XYZ file of C-alpha atoms in Angstrom:
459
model
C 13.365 20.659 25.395
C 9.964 20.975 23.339
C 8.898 17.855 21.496
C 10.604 19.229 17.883
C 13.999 19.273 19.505
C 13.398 15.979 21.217
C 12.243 14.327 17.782
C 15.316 15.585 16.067
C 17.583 14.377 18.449
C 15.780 10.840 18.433
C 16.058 10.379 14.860
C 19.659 11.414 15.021
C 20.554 8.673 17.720
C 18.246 6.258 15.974
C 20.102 6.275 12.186
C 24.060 6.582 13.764
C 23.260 3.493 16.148
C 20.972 2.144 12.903
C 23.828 2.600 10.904
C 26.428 0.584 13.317
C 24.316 -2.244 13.460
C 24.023 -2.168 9.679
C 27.914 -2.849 9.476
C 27.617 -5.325 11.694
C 25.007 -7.131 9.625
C 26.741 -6.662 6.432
C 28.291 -10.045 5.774
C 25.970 -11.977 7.373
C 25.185 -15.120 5.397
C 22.004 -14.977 3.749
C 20.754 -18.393 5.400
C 21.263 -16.504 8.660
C 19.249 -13.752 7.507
C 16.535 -15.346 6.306
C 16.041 -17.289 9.488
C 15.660 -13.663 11.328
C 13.244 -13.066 8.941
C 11.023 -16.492 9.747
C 11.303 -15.811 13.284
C 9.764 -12.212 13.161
C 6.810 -13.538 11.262
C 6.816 -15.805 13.645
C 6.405 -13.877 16.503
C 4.056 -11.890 15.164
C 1.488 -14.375 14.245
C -0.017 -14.991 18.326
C 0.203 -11.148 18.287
C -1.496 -9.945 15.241
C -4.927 -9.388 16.903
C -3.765 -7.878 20.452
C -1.241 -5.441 17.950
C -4.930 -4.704 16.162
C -6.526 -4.237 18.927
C -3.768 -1.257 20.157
C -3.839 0.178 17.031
C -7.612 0.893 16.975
C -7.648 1.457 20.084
C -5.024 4.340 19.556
C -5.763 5.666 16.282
C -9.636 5.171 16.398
C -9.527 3.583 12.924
C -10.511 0.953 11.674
C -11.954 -2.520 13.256
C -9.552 -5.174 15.425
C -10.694 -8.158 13.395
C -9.646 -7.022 10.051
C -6.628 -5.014 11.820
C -5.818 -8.682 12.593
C -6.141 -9.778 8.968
C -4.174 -7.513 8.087
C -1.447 -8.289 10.406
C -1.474 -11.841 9.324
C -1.580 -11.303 6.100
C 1.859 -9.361 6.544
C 3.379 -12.411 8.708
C 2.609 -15.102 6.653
C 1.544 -14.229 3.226
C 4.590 -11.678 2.647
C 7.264 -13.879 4.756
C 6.256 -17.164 2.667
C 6.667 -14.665 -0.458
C 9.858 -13.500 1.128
C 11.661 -17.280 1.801
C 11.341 -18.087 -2.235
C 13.472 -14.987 -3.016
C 17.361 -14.471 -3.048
C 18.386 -10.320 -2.379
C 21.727 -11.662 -1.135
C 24.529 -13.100 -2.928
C 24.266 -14.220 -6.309
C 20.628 -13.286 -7.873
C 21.869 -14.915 -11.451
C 24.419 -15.673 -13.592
C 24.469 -16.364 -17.094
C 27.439 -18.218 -18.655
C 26.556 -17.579 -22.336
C 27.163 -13.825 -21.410
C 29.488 -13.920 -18.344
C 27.467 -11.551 -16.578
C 26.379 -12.235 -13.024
C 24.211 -10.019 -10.582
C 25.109 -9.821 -6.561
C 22.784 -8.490 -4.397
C 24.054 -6.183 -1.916
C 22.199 -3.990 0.727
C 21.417 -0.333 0.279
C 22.349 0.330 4.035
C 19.756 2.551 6.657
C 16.092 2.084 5.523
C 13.821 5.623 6.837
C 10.549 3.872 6.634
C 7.463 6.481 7.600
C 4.394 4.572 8.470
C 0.661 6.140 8.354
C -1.799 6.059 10.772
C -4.656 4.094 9.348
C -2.012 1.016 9.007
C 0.317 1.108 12.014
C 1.001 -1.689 12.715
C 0.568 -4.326 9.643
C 3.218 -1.597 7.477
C 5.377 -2.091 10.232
C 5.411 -5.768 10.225
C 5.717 -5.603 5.927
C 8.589 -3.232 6.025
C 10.832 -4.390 9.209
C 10.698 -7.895 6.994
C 11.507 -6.735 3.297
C 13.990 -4.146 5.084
C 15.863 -7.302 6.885
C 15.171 -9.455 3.894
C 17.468 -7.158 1.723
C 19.916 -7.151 4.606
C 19.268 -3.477 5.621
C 18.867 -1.633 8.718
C 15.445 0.301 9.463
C 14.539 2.962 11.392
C 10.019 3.598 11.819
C 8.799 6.691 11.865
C 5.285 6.226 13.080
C 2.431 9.002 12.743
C 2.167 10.367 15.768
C -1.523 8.853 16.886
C 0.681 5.440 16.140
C 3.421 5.421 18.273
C 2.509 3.160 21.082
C 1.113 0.182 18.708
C 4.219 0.896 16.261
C 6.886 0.730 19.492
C 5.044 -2.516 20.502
C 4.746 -4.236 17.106
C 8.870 -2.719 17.039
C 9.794 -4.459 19.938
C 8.468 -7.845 19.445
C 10.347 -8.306 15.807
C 13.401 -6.509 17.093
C 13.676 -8.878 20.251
C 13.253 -11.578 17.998
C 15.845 -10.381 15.494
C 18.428 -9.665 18.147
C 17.799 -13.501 19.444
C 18.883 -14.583 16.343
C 22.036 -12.653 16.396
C 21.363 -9.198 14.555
C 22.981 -6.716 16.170
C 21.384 -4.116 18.711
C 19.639 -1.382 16.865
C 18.920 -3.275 13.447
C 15.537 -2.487 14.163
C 14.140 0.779 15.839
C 10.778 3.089 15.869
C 10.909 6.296 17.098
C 9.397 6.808 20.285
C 9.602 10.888 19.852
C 7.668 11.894 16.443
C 7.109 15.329 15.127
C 7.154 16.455 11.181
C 10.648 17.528 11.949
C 11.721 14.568 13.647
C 11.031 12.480 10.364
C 12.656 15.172 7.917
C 15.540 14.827 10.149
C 15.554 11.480 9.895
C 15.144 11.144 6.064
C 17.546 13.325 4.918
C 20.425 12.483 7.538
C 23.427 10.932 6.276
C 23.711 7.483 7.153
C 19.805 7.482 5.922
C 20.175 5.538 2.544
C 16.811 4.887 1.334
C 13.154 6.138 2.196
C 9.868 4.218 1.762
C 7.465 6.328 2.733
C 3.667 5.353 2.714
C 0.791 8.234 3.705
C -0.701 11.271 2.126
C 0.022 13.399 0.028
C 1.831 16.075 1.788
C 3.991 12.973 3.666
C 5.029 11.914 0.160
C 5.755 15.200 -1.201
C 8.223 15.736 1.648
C 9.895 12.248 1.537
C 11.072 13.422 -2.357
C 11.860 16.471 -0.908
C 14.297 14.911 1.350
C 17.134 14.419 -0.800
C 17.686 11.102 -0.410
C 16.411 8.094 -3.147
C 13.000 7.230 -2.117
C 9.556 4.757 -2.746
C 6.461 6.860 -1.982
C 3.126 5.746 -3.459
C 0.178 8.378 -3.828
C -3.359 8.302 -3.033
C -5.920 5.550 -4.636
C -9.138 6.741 -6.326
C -9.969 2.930 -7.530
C -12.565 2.954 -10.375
C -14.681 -0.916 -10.112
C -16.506 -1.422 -14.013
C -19.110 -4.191 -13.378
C -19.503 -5.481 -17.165
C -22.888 -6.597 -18.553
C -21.184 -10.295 -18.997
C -21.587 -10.353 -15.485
C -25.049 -10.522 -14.867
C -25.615 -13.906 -13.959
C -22.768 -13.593 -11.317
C -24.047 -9.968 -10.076
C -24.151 -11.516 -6.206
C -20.837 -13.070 -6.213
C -19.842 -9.540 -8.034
C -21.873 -7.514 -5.157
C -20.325 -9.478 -2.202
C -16.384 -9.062 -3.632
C -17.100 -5.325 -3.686
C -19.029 -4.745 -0.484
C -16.233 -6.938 1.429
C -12.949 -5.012 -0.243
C -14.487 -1.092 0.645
C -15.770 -2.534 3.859
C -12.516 -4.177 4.940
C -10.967 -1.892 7.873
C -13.325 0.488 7.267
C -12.204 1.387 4.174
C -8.772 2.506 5.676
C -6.816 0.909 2.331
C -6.417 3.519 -0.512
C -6.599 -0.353 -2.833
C -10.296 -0.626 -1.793
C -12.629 0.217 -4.327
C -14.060 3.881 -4.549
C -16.485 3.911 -7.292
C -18.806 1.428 -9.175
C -19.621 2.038 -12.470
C -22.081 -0.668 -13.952
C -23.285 -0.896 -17.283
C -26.814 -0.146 -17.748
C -28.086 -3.143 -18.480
C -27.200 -4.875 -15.043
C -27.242 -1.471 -12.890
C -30.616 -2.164 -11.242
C -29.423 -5.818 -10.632
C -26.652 -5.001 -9.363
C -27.709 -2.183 -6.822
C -30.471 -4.599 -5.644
C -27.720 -7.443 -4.952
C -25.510 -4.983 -3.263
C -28.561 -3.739 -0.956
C -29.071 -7.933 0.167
C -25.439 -7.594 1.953
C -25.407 -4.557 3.233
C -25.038 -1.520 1.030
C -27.329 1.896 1.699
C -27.799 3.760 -0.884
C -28.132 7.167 0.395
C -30.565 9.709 -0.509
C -29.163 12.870 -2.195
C -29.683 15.314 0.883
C -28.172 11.993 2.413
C -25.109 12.348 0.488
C -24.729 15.715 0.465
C -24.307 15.747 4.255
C -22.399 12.702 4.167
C -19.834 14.446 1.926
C -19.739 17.440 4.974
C -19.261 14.636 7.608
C -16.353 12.922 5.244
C -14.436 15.822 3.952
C -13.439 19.331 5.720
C -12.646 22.638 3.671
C -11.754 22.025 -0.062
C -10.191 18.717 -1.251
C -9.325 17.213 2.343
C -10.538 14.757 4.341
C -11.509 14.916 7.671
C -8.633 13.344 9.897
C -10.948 12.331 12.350
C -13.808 10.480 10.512
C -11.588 8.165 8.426
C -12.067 4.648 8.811
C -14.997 5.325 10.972
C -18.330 2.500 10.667
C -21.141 3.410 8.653
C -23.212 3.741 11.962
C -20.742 6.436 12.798
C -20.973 8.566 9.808
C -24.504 8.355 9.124
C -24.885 9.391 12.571
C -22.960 12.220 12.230
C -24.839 12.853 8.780
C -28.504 12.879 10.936
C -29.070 9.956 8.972
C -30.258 6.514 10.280
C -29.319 3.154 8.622
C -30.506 -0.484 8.942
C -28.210 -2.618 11.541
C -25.518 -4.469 9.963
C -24.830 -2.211 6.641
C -21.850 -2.765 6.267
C -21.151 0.066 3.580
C -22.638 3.644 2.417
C -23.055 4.343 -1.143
C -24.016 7.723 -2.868
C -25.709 7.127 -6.381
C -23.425 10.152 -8.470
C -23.489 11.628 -12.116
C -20.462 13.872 -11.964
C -16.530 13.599 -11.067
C -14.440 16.251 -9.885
C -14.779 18.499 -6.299
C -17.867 19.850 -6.929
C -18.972 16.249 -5.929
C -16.506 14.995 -3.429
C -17.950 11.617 -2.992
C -16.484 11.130 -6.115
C -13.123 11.893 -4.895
C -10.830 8.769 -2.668
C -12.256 8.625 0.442
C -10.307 6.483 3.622
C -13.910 4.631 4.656
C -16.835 2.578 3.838
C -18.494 5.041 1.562
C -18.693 4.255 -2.113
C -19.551 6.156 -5.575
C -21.789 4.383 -7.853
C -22.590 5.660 -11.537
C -24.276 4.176 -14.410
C -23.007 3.537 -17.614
C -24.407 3.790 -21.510
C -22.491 0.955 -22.306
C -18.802 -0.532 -22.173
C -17.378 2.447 -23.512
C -18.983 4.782 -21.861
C -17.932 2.565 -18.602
C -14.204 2.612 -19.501
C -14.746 6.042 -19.986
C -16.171 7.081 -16.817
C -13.309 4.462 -14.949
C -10.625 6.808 -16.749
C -11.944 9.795 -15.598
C -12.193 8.687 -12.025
C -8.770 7.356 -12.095
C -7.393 10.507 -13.263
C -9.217 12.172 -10.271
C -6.888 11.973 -7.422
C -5.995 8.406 -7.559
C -3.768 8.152 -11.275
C -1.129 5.341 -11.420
C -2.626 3.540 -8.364
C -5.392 0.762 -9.068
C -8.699 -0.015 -11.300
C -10.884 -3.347 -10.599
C -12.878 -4.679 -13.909
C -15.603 -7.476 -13.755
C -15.849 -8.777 -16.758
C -15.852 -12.596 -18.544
C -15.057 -10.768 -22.293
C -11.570 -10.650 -22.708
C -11.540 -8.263 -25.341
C -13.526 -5.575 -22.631
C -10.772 -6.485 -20.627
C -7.916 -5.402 -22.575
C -10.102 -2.137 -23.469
C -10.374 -1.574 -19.654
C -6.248 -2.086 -19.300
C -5.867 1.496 -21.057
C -6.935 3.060 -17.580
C -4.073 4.719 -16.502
C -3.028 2.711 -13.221
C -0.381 0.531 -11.761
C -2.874 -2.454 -11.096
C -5.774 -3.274 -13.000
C -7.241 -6.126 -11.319
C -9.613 -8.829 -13.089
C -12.756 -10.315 -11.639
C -11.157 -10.124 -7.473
C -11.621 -7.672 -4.558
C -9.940 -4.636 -5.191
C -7.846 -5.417 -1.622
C -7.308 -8.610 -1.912
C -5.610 -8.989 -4.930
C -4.291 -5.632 -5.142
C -2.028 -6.134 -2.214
C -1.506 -9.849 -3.513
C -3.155 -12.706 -1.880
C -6.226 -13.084 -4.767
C -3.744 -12.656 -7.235
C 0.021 -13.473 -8.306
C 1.135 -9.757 -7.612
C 4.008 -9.644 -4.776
C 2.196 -9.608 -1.709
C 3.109 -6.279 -0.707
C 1.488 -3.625 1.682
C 3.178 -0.327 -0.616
C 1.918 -0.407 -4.152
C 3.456 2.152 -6.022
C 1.534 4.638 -8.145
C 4.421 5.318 -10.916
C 5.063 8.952 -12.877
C 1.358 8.905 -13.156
C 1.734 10.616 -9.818
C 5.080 11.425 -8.998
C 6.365 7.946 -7.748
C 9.578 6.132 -8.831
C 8.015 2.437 -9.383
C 4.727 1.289 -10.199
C 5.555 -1.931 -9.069
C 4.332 -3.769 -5.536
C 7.144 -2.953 -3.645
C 9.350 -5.948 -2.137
C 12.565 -6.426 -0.560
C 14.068 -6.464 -4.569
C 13.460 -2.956 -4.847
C 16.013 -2.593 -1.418
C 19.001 -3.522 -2.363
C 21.618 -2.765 -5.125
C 22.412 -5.346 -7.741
C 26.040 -5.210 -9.074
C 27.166 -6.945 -12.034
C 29.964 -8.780 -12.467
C 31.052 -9.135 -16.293
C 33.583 -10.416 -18.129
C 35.113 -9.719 -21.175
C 32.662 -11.564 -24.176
C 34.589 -10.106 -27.413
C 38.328 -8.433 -28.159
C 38.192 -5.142 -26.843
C 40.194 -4.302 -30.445
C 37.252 -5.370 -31.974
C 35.583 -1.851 -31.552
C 38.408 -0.376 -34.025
C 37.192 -2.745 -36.874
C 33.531 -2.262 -36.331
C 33.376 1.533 -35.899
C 36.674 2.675 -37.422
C 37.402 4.462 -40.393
């Protein structure tokens, strides 16, 4: 059988036996649930760096200490965010009204995972999926399926320990492109979340079935001239966001723009922990090493160390630079650099002035990365709420683009799928949680005569 039939028939057996243990679940009292839920997270904490340390080692990306961050972040920061929330039962009830809203569960979750987070996505969406009382069902890229199976096993155990039924919780072990279409649109599949590229979102709304897909991230970072006495602090939150994983988060930050006034200050502070600025024949074979053809990155140089692509753009660097950065004047494909790109490379432009910043931060947004995320540093309030016009999802104040995009710097839901909105073709703009898995019916009661509508709207 070649390895399309095989996938097929795995995702197949995966959602019927998904779907069985989904009726068994259903009824189970949300107390019950959420202690399934603590003791995944659980488990996964004394794993988190040995499941980072498979997932570089089989996808090549990234680094195992921030793989581990990453992992934690998932076990603890989104399961604490998890136990404060009700997606069973009653969610509210008001009496004035005599409406009440009961969380249900949508059923068999598809949930397609990318390669440069393999295993942390895992960990966020086997919890909100379980959360919300669904089945799930991982369909791993395929350079992820060993660290995806693993990370699978040890929350699945765990579940079943607890008393959720065999098969709440499964990862393909056979993946092919038609192996997850299979699996998307089959019917007992009731939901897709699908996080990766563009084509992989384009075919999870293609599937038929209701689905949260987020797009790519081209995340403009305005450094406002208020900032100037804070430039380091400034330098050090950007520098430590792209750098994180080797830049394998589409939240990181992909340009600076800096106002004129602190540019030079701000370049220099950025140099002092670890930044290179690259020459122009520098970044013109950088953007050769990065990107392959027109508008694509190179699979196999994302989330790569700056060592690594230097070196492959005959181009040596200081040790310990911890990120690459091309000095740039235009947007659009005639410069990729200034285009989202999955590793420690950044864009940096400078700007007239504030508007002239906001400006630029537009235009990058608009270029491949709309609805997703902006970062402004800035102590004027009023620049601020100019800067919120960009047109994204997230615009994040004075924080690493990372951190408090996905929700630990900042009161977002800690979340590891941040939707993009109808900026660029996805349902929600929201961080997505276990709310956005389950159906809320209402329960209402009659609040005035029926006969009533005679008097009001009759003749």
């Amino acid at each position: 059988m070649d390895a399309d039939l095989k996938s097929i028939a795995s995702a197949r057996r995966a959602a019927e036996s998904a779907f069985e243990a989904y009726r068994q679940f259903l009824g189970m009292e949300p107390a019950q649930v959420d202690a399934i839920v603590d003791a995944m997270a659980r488990a996964i904490e004394p794993e988190a760096k040995r499941l980072g340390e498979l997932a570089v080692e089989e996808t090549g990306y990234g680094n195992v200490p921030d793989k581990r961050v990453k992992n934690l972040f998932n076990a603890l920061s989104v399961a604490d965010y998890l136990r404060d929330i009700t997606t069973l039962g009653v969610l509210w009830r008001d009496d004035n009204t005599k409406v009440a809203a009961i969380g249900e569960p949508m059923g068999v979750v598809a949930a397609l995972i990318p390669v440069t987070n393999p295993t942390s996505t895992i960990i966020y969406k086997v919890l909100s999926a379980v959360k919300a009382g669904n089945a799930i069902v991982l369909a791993p890229h395929p350079r992820g399926i060993r660290c995806g199976q693993e990370t699978t096993r040890i929350m699945a155990d765990v579940a079943e320990q607890m008393g959720a039924p065999k098969g709440l919780i499964q990862c393909l072990d056979e993946v092919t492109i038609q192996g997850t279409a299979e699996l998307m649109k089959h019917r007992r599949t009731s939901v897709v979340m699908a996080t990766g590229g563009p084509a992989m979102v384009k075919a999870a709304y293609s599937s038929g079935k209701p689905t949260l897909a987020v797009g790519a991230g081209n995340v403009p970072c305005y450094v406002h001239a208020s900032k100037k006495d804070e430039l380091g602090e400034v330098a050090e939150m950007i520098i430590t966001s792209k750098s994180f994983d080797y830049g394998t988060a589409c939240v990181s930050e992909q340009a600076v723009i800096a106002d004129q006034s602190v540019a030079r200050d701000l370049k220099h502070e950025m140099k002092l922990r670890g930044a290179y600025f690259c020459t122009p024949a520098e970044s013109d074979r950088l953007a050769k090493v990065i990107f392959v053809g027109k508008q694509a990155m190179n699979p196999n140089n994302v989330g790569q160390s700056p060592e690594s692509l230097a070196t492959q753009a005959g181009f040596s660097i200081p040790p310990r630079t911890r990120c690459l950065v091309s000095e740039e004047t235009e947007i659009g494909w005639q410069r990729p650099l200034s285009a989202e790109k999955l590793n420690p490379v950044l864009a940096f432009y400078e700007a007239k002035d504030s508007d002239d910043g906001i400006r630029l931060s537009h235009q990058i947004a608009m270029f491949e990365g709309w609805g997703h995320s902006s970062v402004v540093h800035s102590d004027d309030p009023g620049i601020v709420a100019k800067f919120a016009k960009v047109p994204t999802g997230r615009v994040l104040v004075n924080t690493p683009a990372i951190m408090g995009g996905m929700g630990y710097s900042t009161d977002l839901e800690p979340s590891f799928m941040l939707g993009t909105g109808t900026w660029s073709g996805s349902i929600t703009s929201d961080n997505v949680t276990a709310l956005h898995l389950i159906n809320i019916k209402r329960v209402a009661y009659e609040s005035r005569p029926w006969r009533d509508i005679y008097d009001e709207y009759g003749e």
